[in-house]
Amino acid sequence: MFTVLLFQLLITFSVPAASSLYFLSTSQAGGVRFGMWGWCLREDGVCLQPQLGYTWEPQISVSITGALVFFPIGTILTFFTLVSLVPILIGWASEKAKRVFFAFVISSFLASLVAFIFMIAMWNVARLRFHRAGFEANFGPLVRDLMDLKNVLAYQSLPAALVISSCYPDAIRSGVDFSSFDISS
């Protein structure tokens, strides 16, 4: 879970905060790298002031980059998931603590999944728009690494495994059907 949090932090603090972490690189304007909070020119290092929801007309619009907010939301929820896991790991967990952990796992998973889907769709559309305009455009390390199936599976399956193994250990040993569990009480 800690590794997932570190990976999410790397995504959240990409260009312009960390110039080597970006979603897309293009040859337009002598080279531009696009990250979570803006863009930076490769030639002279000029960067957009960090902001959520930026534009590079006509290929990248504010409304699309605003959807990147799901990355920091997923990061924050993953942090709270990690914090809520501590009582379970040290044996102080009540049923309420397990339900809180379960809620954080599900919410962090959903926020991260939505961020991943938006990221793949958004940057692929932007890459195609740059190509149509006659510029070279390539995915950066953040997209390439997230699109690697092994990373995606590990990134998305870890929360589910932790929930099942920590919240319902007796059910795993006895082979109980999980669909009969009511987590709302």
PDB file of C-alpha atoms in Angstrom:
ATOM      1  CA  MET A   1       0.000   0.000   0.000  1.00  0.00           C
ATOM      2  CA  PHE A   2       2.920   2.313   0.762  1.00  0.00           C
ATOM      3  CA  THR A   3       4.340   1.630  -2.706  1.00  0.00           C
ATOM      4  CA  VAL A   4       1.016   2.576  -4.281  1.00  0.00           C
ATOM      5  CA  LEU A   5       1.050   5.841  -2.326  1.00  0.00           C
ATOM      6  CA  LEU A   6       4.599   6.629  -3.479  1.00  0.00           C
ATOM      7  CA  PHE A   7       3.665   5.916  -7.082  1.00  0.00           C
ATOM      8  CA  GLN A   8       0.630   8.203  -6.809  1.00  0.00           C
ATOM      9  CA  LEU A   9       2.768  10.946  -5.283  1.00  0.00           C
ATOM     10  CA  LEU A  10       5.130  10.760  -8.264  1.00  0.00           C
ATOM     11  CA  ILE A  11       2.181  11.264 -10.600  1.00  0.00           C
ATOM     12  CA  THR A  12       0.742  14.084  -8.512  1.00  0.00           C
ATOM     13  CA  PHE A  13       4.040  15.995  -8.422  1.00  0.00           C
ATOM     14  CA  SER A  14       4.901  15.876 -12.112  1.00  0.00           C
ATOM     15  CA  VAL A  15       5.629  18.734 -14.548  1.00  0.00           C
ATOM     16  CA  PRO A  16       6.165  21.553 -13.759  1.00  0.00           C
ATOM     17  CA  ALA A  17       7.204  20.449 -10.236  1.00  0.00           C
ATOM     18  CA  ALA A  18       9.385  17.571 -11.523  1.00  0.00           C
ATOM     19  CA  SER A  19      10.505  18.022 -15.130  1.00  0.00           C
ATOM     20  CA  SER A  20      11.346  14.365 -15.773  1.00  0.00           C
ATOM     21  CA  LEU A  21       7.817  13.183 -14.848  1.00  0.00           C
ATOM     22  CA  TYR A  22       5.301  14.008 -17.562  1.00  0.00           C
ATOM     23  CA  PHE A  23       2.339  12.562 -19.438  1.00  0.00           C
ATOM     24  CA  LEU A  24       3.076  13.780 -22.974  1.00  0.00           C
ATOM     25  CA  SER A  25       5.963  15.336 -24.861  1.00  0.00           C
ATOM     26  CA  THR A  26       5.593  17.112 -28.193  1.00  0.00           C
ATOM     27  CA  SER A  27       7.874  18.796 -30.717  1.00  0.00           C
ATOM     28  CA  GLN A  28       5.660  21.901 -30.940  1.00  0.00           C
ATOM     29  CA  ALA A  29       7.322  25.170 -29.808  1.00  0.00           C
ATOM     30  CA  GLY A  30      10.726  23.475 -29.709  1.00  0.00           C
ATOM     31  CA  GLY A  31       9.468  20.784 -27.347  1.00  0.00           C
ATOM     32  CA  VAL A  32       6.841  20.848 -24.635  1.00  0.00           C
ATOM     33  CA  ARG A  33       6.233  18.449 -21.749  1.00  0.00           C
ATOM     34  CA  PHE A  34       2.788  18.245 -20.191  1.00  0.00           C
ATOM     35  CA  GLY A  35       2.284  17.158 -16.598  1.00  0.00           C
ATOM     36  CA  MET A  36      -0.236  17.176 -13.801  1.00  0.00           C
ATOM     37  CA  TRP A  37      -0.138  20.899 -13.052  1.00  0.00           C
ATOM     38  CA  GLY A  38       0.972  22.435 -16.354  1.00  0.00           C
ATOM     39  CA  TRP A  39       3.578  22.368 -19.083  1.00  0.00           C
ATOM     40  CA  CYS A  40       7.247  23.246 -19.540  1.00  0.00           C
ATOM     41  CA  LEU A  41       9.187  24.173 -22.677  1.00  0.00           C
ATOM     42  CA  ARG A  42      12.255  21.984 -23.159  1.00  0.00           C
ATOM     43  CA  GLU A  43      14.472  24.574 -24.876  1.00  0.00           C
ATOM     44  CA  ASP A  44      14.460  27.405 -22.348  1.00  0.00           C
ATOM     45  CA  GLY A  45      12.811  25.752 -19.334  1.00  0.00           C
ATOM     46  CA  VAL A  46       9.900  28.188 -19.227  1.00  0.00           C
ATOM     47  CA  CYS A  47       7.006  26.616 -17.317  1.00  0.00           C
ATOM     48  CA  LEU A  48       3.400  27.495 -16.755  1.00  0.00           C
ATOM     49  CA  GLN A  49       2.657  28.505 -13.160  1.00  0.00           C
ATOM     50  CA  PRO A  50       1.323  25.315 -11.515  1.00  0.00           C
ATOM     51  CA  GLN A  51      -2.446  25.127 -11.804  1.00  0.00           C
ATOM     52  CA  LEU A  52      -5.137  22.531 -12.111  1.00  0.00           C
ATOM     53  CA  GLY A  53      -6.891  22.766 -15.437  1.00  0.00           C
ATOM     54  CA  TYR A  54      -4.564  24.340 -17.996  1.00  0.00           C
ATOM     55  CA  THR A  55      -4.663  24.684 -21.762  1.00  0.00           C
ATOM     56  CA  TRP A  56      -2.470  24.386 -24.829  1.00  0.00           C
ATOM     57  CA  GLU A  57      -4.785  25.388 -27.642  1.00  0.00           C
ATOM     58  CA  PRO A  58      -6.126  23.723 -29.658  1.00  0.00           C
ATOM     59  CA  GLN A  59      -4.801  20.293 -28.635  1.00  0.00           C
ATOM     60  CA  ILE A  60      -5.359  20.416 -24.865  1.00  0.00           C
ATOM     61  CA  SER A  61      -8.307  22.137 -23.177  1.00  0.00           C
ATOM     62  CA  VAL A  62      -8.912  23.291 -19.609  1.00  0.00           C
ATOM     63  CA  SER A  63     -11.998  21.145 -19.157  1.00  0.00           C
ATOM     64  CA  ILE A  64     -10.047  17.995 -19.976  1.00  0.00           C
ATOM     65  CA  THR A  65      -7.008  18.744 -17.796  1.00  0.00           C
ATOM     66  CA  GLY A  66      -9.333  19.612 -14.934  1.00  0.00           C
ATOM     67  CA  ALA A  67     -10.214  15.909 -14.777  1.00  0.00           C
ATOM     68  CA  LEU A  68      -6.669  15.279 -13.546  1.00  0.00           C
ATOM     69  CA  VAL A  69      -7.976  16.306 -10.112  1.00  0.00           C
ATOM     70  CA  PHE A  70      -8.762  12.631  -9.583  1.00  0.00           C
ATOM     71  CA  PHE A  71      -5.018  11.902  -9.179  1.00  0.00           C
ATOM     72  CA  PRO A  72      -4.553  14.051  -6.046  1.00  0.00           C
ATOM     73  CA  ILE A  73      -7.936  12.880  -4.732  1.00  0.00           C
ATOM     74  CA  GLY A  74      -6.835   9.255  -5.186  1.00  0.00           C
ATOM     75  CA  THR A  75      -3.505  10.049  -3.511  1.00  0.00           C
ATOM     76  CA  ILE A  76      -5.189  11.604  -0.481  1.00  0.00           C
ATOM     77  CA  LEU A  77      -7.629   8.699  -0.188  1.00  0.00           C
ATOM     78  CA  THR A  78      -4.756   6.207  -0.467  1.00  0.00           C
ATOM     79  CA  PHE A  79      -2.963   8.027   2.350  1.00  0.00           C
ATOM     80  CA  PHE A  80      -6.073   7.727   4.550  1.00  0.00           C
ATOM     81  CA  THR A  81      -6.357   4.063   3.539  1.00  0.00           C
ATOM     82  CA  LEU A  82      -2.806   3.505   4.720  1.00  0.00           C
ATOM     83  CA  VAL A  83      -3.511   5.308   7.998  1.00  0.00           C
ATOM     84  CA  SER A  84      -6.718   3.324   8.560  1.00  0.00           C
ATOM     85  CA  LEU A  85      -4.786   0.098   7.949  1.00  0.00           C
ATOM     86  CA  VAL A  86      -2.490   0.658  10.949  1.00  0.00           C
ATOM     87  CA  PRO A  87      -5.020  -0.392  13.655  1.00  0.00           C
ATOM     88  CA  ILE A  88      -5.833  -3.527  11.657  1.00  0.00           C
ATOM     89  CA  LEU A  89      -2.164  -4.467  11.338  1.00  0.00           C
ATOM     90  CA  ILE A  90      -1.424  -4.022  15.040  1.00  0.00           C
ATOM     91  CA  GLY A  91      -4.552  -5.865  16.166  1.00  0.00           C
ATOM     92  CA  TRP A  92      -6.542  -2.940  17.574  1.00  0.00           C
ATOM     93  CA  ALA A  93      -9.196  -3.055  14.874  1.00  0.00           C
ATOM     94  CA  SER A  94     -12.852  -3.060  15.754  1.00  0.00           C
ATOM     95  CA  GLU A  95     -15.539  -3.861  13.211  1.00  0.00           C
ATOM     96  CA  LYS A  96     -16.024  -0.109  12.742  1.00  0.00           C
ATOM     97  CA  ALA A  97     -12.312   0.364  11.978  1.00  0.00           C
ATOM     98  CA  LYS A  98     -12.508  -2.414   9.403  1.00  0.00           C
ATOM     99  CA  ARG A  99     -15.515  -0.761   7.751  1.00  0.00           C
ATOM    100  CA  VAL A 100     -13.660   2.583   7.654  1.00  0.00           C
ATOM    101  CA  PHE A 101     -10.671   0.866   6.072  1.00  0.00           C
ATOM    102  CA  PHE A 102     -12.957  -0.867   3.581  1.00  0.00           C
ATOM    103  CA  ALA A 103     -14.600   2.462   2.654  1.00  0.00           C
ATOM    104  CA  PHE A 104     -11.202   4.114   2.098  1.00  0.00           C
ATOM    105  CA  VAL A 105      -9.955   1.189  -0.001  1.00  0.00           C
ATOM    106  CA  ILE A 106     -13.006   1.273  -2.245  1.00  0.00           C
ATOM    107  CA  SER A 107     -13.005   5.070  -2.595  1.00  0.00           C
ATOM    108  CA  SER A 108      -9.258   5.276  -3.292  1.00  0.00           C
ATOM    109  CA  PHE A 109      -9.567   2.460  -5.814  1.00  0.00           C
ATOM    110  CA  LEU A 110     -12.462   4.181  -7.620  1.00  0.00           C
ATOM    111  CA  ALA A 111     -10.768   7.607  -7.667  1.00  0.00           C
ATOM    112  CA  SER A 112      -7.555   6.032  -8.970  1.00  0.00           C
ATOM    113  CA  LEU A 113      -9.420   4.036 -11.600  1.00  0.00           C
ATOM    114  CA  VAL A 114     -11.297   7.127 -12.839  1.00  0.00           C
ATOM    115  CA  ALA A 115      -8.001   9.064 -12.948  1.00  0.00           C
ATOM    116  CA  PHE A 116      -6.369   6.247 -14.912  1.00  0.00           C
ATOM    117  CA  ILE A 117      -9.216   6.091 -17.453  1.00  0.00           C
ATOM    118  CA  PHE A 118      -9.258   9.880 -17.929  1.00  0.00           C
ATOM    119  CA  MET A 119      -5.471   9.941 -18.242  1.00  0.00           C
ATOM    120  CA  ILE A 120      -5.346   7.277 -20.960  1.00  0.00           C
ATOM    121  CA  ALA A 121      -8.203   8.823 -22.955  1.00  0.00           C
ATOM    122  CA  MET A 122      -7.112  12.448 -22.549  1.00  0.00           C
ATOM    123  CA  TRP A 123      -3.459  12.066 -23.436  1.00  0.00           C
ATOM    124  CA  ASN A 124      -4.175   9.740 -26.337  1.00  0.00           C
ATOM    125  CA  VAL A 125      -6.590  12.313 -27.826  1.00  0.00           C
ATOM    126  CA  ALA A 126      -4.014  15.093 -27.281  1.00  0.00           C
ATOM    127  CA  ARG A 127      -1.264  12.982 -28.888  1.00  0.00           C
ATOM    128  CA  LEU A 128      -3.451  12.358 -31.947  1.00  0.00           C
ATOM    129  CA  ARG A 129      -4.307  16.080 -32.190  1.00  0.00           C
ATOM    130  CA  PHE A 130      -0.610  16.989 -32.171  1.00  0.00           C
ATOM    131  CA  HIS A 131       0.066  14.382 -34.878  1.00  0.00           C
ATOM    132  CA  ARG A 132      -2.758  15.778 -37.037  1.00  0.00           C
ATOM    133  CA  ALA A 133      -1.265  19.261 -36.655  1.00  0.00           C
ATOM    134  CA  GLY A 134       2.053  17.907 -37.977  1.00  0.00           C
ATOM    135  CA  PHE A 135       3.983  17.648 -34.705  1.00  0.00           C
ATOM    136  CA  GLU A 136       5.667  14.672 -33.133  1.00  0.00           C
ATOM    137  CA  ALA A 137       4.073  13.655 -29.824  1.00  0.00           C
ATOM    138  CA  ASN A 138       4.986  10.793 -27.521  1.00  0.00           C
ATOM    139  CA  PHE A 139       3.741   9.514 -24.209  1.00  0.00           C
ATOM    140  CA  GLY A 140       5.918  10.342 -21.253  1.00  0.00           C
ATOM    141  CA  PRO A 141       7.046   8.010 -18.476  1.00  0.00           C
ATOM    142  CA  LEU A 142       3.862   8.502 -16.433  1.00  0.00           C
ATOM    143  CA  VAL A 143       1.615   7.178 -19.219  1.00  0.00           C
ATOM    144  CA  ARG A 144       4.028   4.456 -20.387  1.00  0.00           C
ATOM    145  CA  ASP A 145       4.497   3.116 -16.871  1.00  0.00           C
ATOM    146  CA  LEU A 146       0.800   3.204 -16.029  1.00  0.00           C
ATOM    147  CA  MET A 147      -0.136   1.504 -19.287  1.00  0.00           C
ATOM    148  CA  ASP A 148       2.194  -1.394 -18.502  1.00  0.00           C
ATOM    149  CA  LEU A 149      -0.293  -4.156 -17.696  1.00  0.00           C
ATOM    150  CA  LYS A 150       1.764  -5.577 -14.828  1.00  0.00           C
ATOM    151  CA  ASN A 151       1.789  -2.212 -13.048  1.00  0.00           C
ATOM    152  CA  VAL A 152      -1.913  -1.624 -13.627  1.00  0.00           C
ATOM    153  CA  LEU A 153      -2.859  -5.052 -12.281  1.00  0.00           C
ATOM    154  CA  ALA A 154      -0.630  -4.694  -9.226  1.00  0.00           C
ATOM    155  CA  TYR A 155      -1.791  -1.121  -8.655  1.00  0.00           C
ATOM    156  CA  GLN A 156      -5.489  -1.976  -8.873  1.00  0.00           C
ATOM    157  CA  SER A 157      -5.614  -5.438  -7.271  1.00  0.00           C
ATOM    158  CA  LEU A 158      -3.647  -4.676  -4.101  1.00  0.00           C
ATOM    159  CA  PRO A 159      -6.483  -2.781  -2.346  1.00  0.00           C
ATOM    160  CA  ALA A 160      -8.971  -5.574  -2.987  1.00  0.00           C
ATOM    161  CA  ALA A 161      -6.599  -8.211  -1.636  1.00  0.00           C
ATOM    162  CA  LEU A 162      -5.945  -6.155   1.488  1.00  0.00           C
ATOM    163  CA  VAL A 163      -9.640  -5.626   2.158  1.00  0.00           C
ATOM    164  CA  ILE A 164     -10.531  -9.269   1.824  1.00  0.00           C
ATOM    165  CA  SER A 165      -7.590 -10.593   3.816  1.00  0.00           C
ATOM    166  CA  SER A 166      -7.749  -8.062   6.655  1.00  0.00           C
ATOM    167  CA  CYS A 167     -11.485  -7.539   7.075  1.00  0.00           C
ATOM    168  CA  TYR A 168     -12.669 -11.103   6.599  1.00  0.00           C
ATOM    169  CA  PRO A 169      -9.846 -13.511   7.543  1.00  0.00           C
ATOM    170  CA  ASP A 170     -12.266 -16.102   8.987  1.00  0.00           C
ATOM    171  CA  ALA A 171     -14.275 -16.140   5.788  1.00  0.00           C
ATOM    172  CA  ILE A 172     -11.157 -16.888   3.752  1.00  0.00           C
ATOM    173  CA  ARG A 173     -10.263 -19.858   5.934  1.00  0.00           C
ATOM    174  CA  SER A 174     -13.806 -21.239   5.959  1.00  0.00           C
ATOM    175  CA  GLY A 175     -14.641 -20.540   2.313  1.00  0.00           C
ATOM    176  CA  VAL A 176     -17.630 -18.289   3.015  1.00  0.00           C
ATOM    177  CA  ASP A 177     -19.373 -16.563   0.080  1.00  0.00           C
ATOM    178  CA  PHE A 178     -18.470 -12.836   0.305  1.00  0.00           C
ATOM    179  CA  SER A 179     -21.688 -11.729  -1.384  1.00  0.00           C
ATOM    180  CA  SER A 180     -23.534 -12.509   1.856  1.00  0.00           C
ATOM    181  CA  PHE A 181     -21.562  -9.929   3.900  1.00  0.00           C
ATOM    182  CA  ASP A 182     -23.384  -6.749   4.862  1.00  0.00           C
ATOM    183  CA  ILE A 183     -20.874  -3.923   5.372  1.00  0.00           C
ATOM    184  CA  SER A 184     -23.500  -1.243   5.899  1.00  0.00           C
ATOM    185  CA  SER A 185     -24.161  -1.990   9.573  1.00  0.00           C
TER     186      SER A 185
END
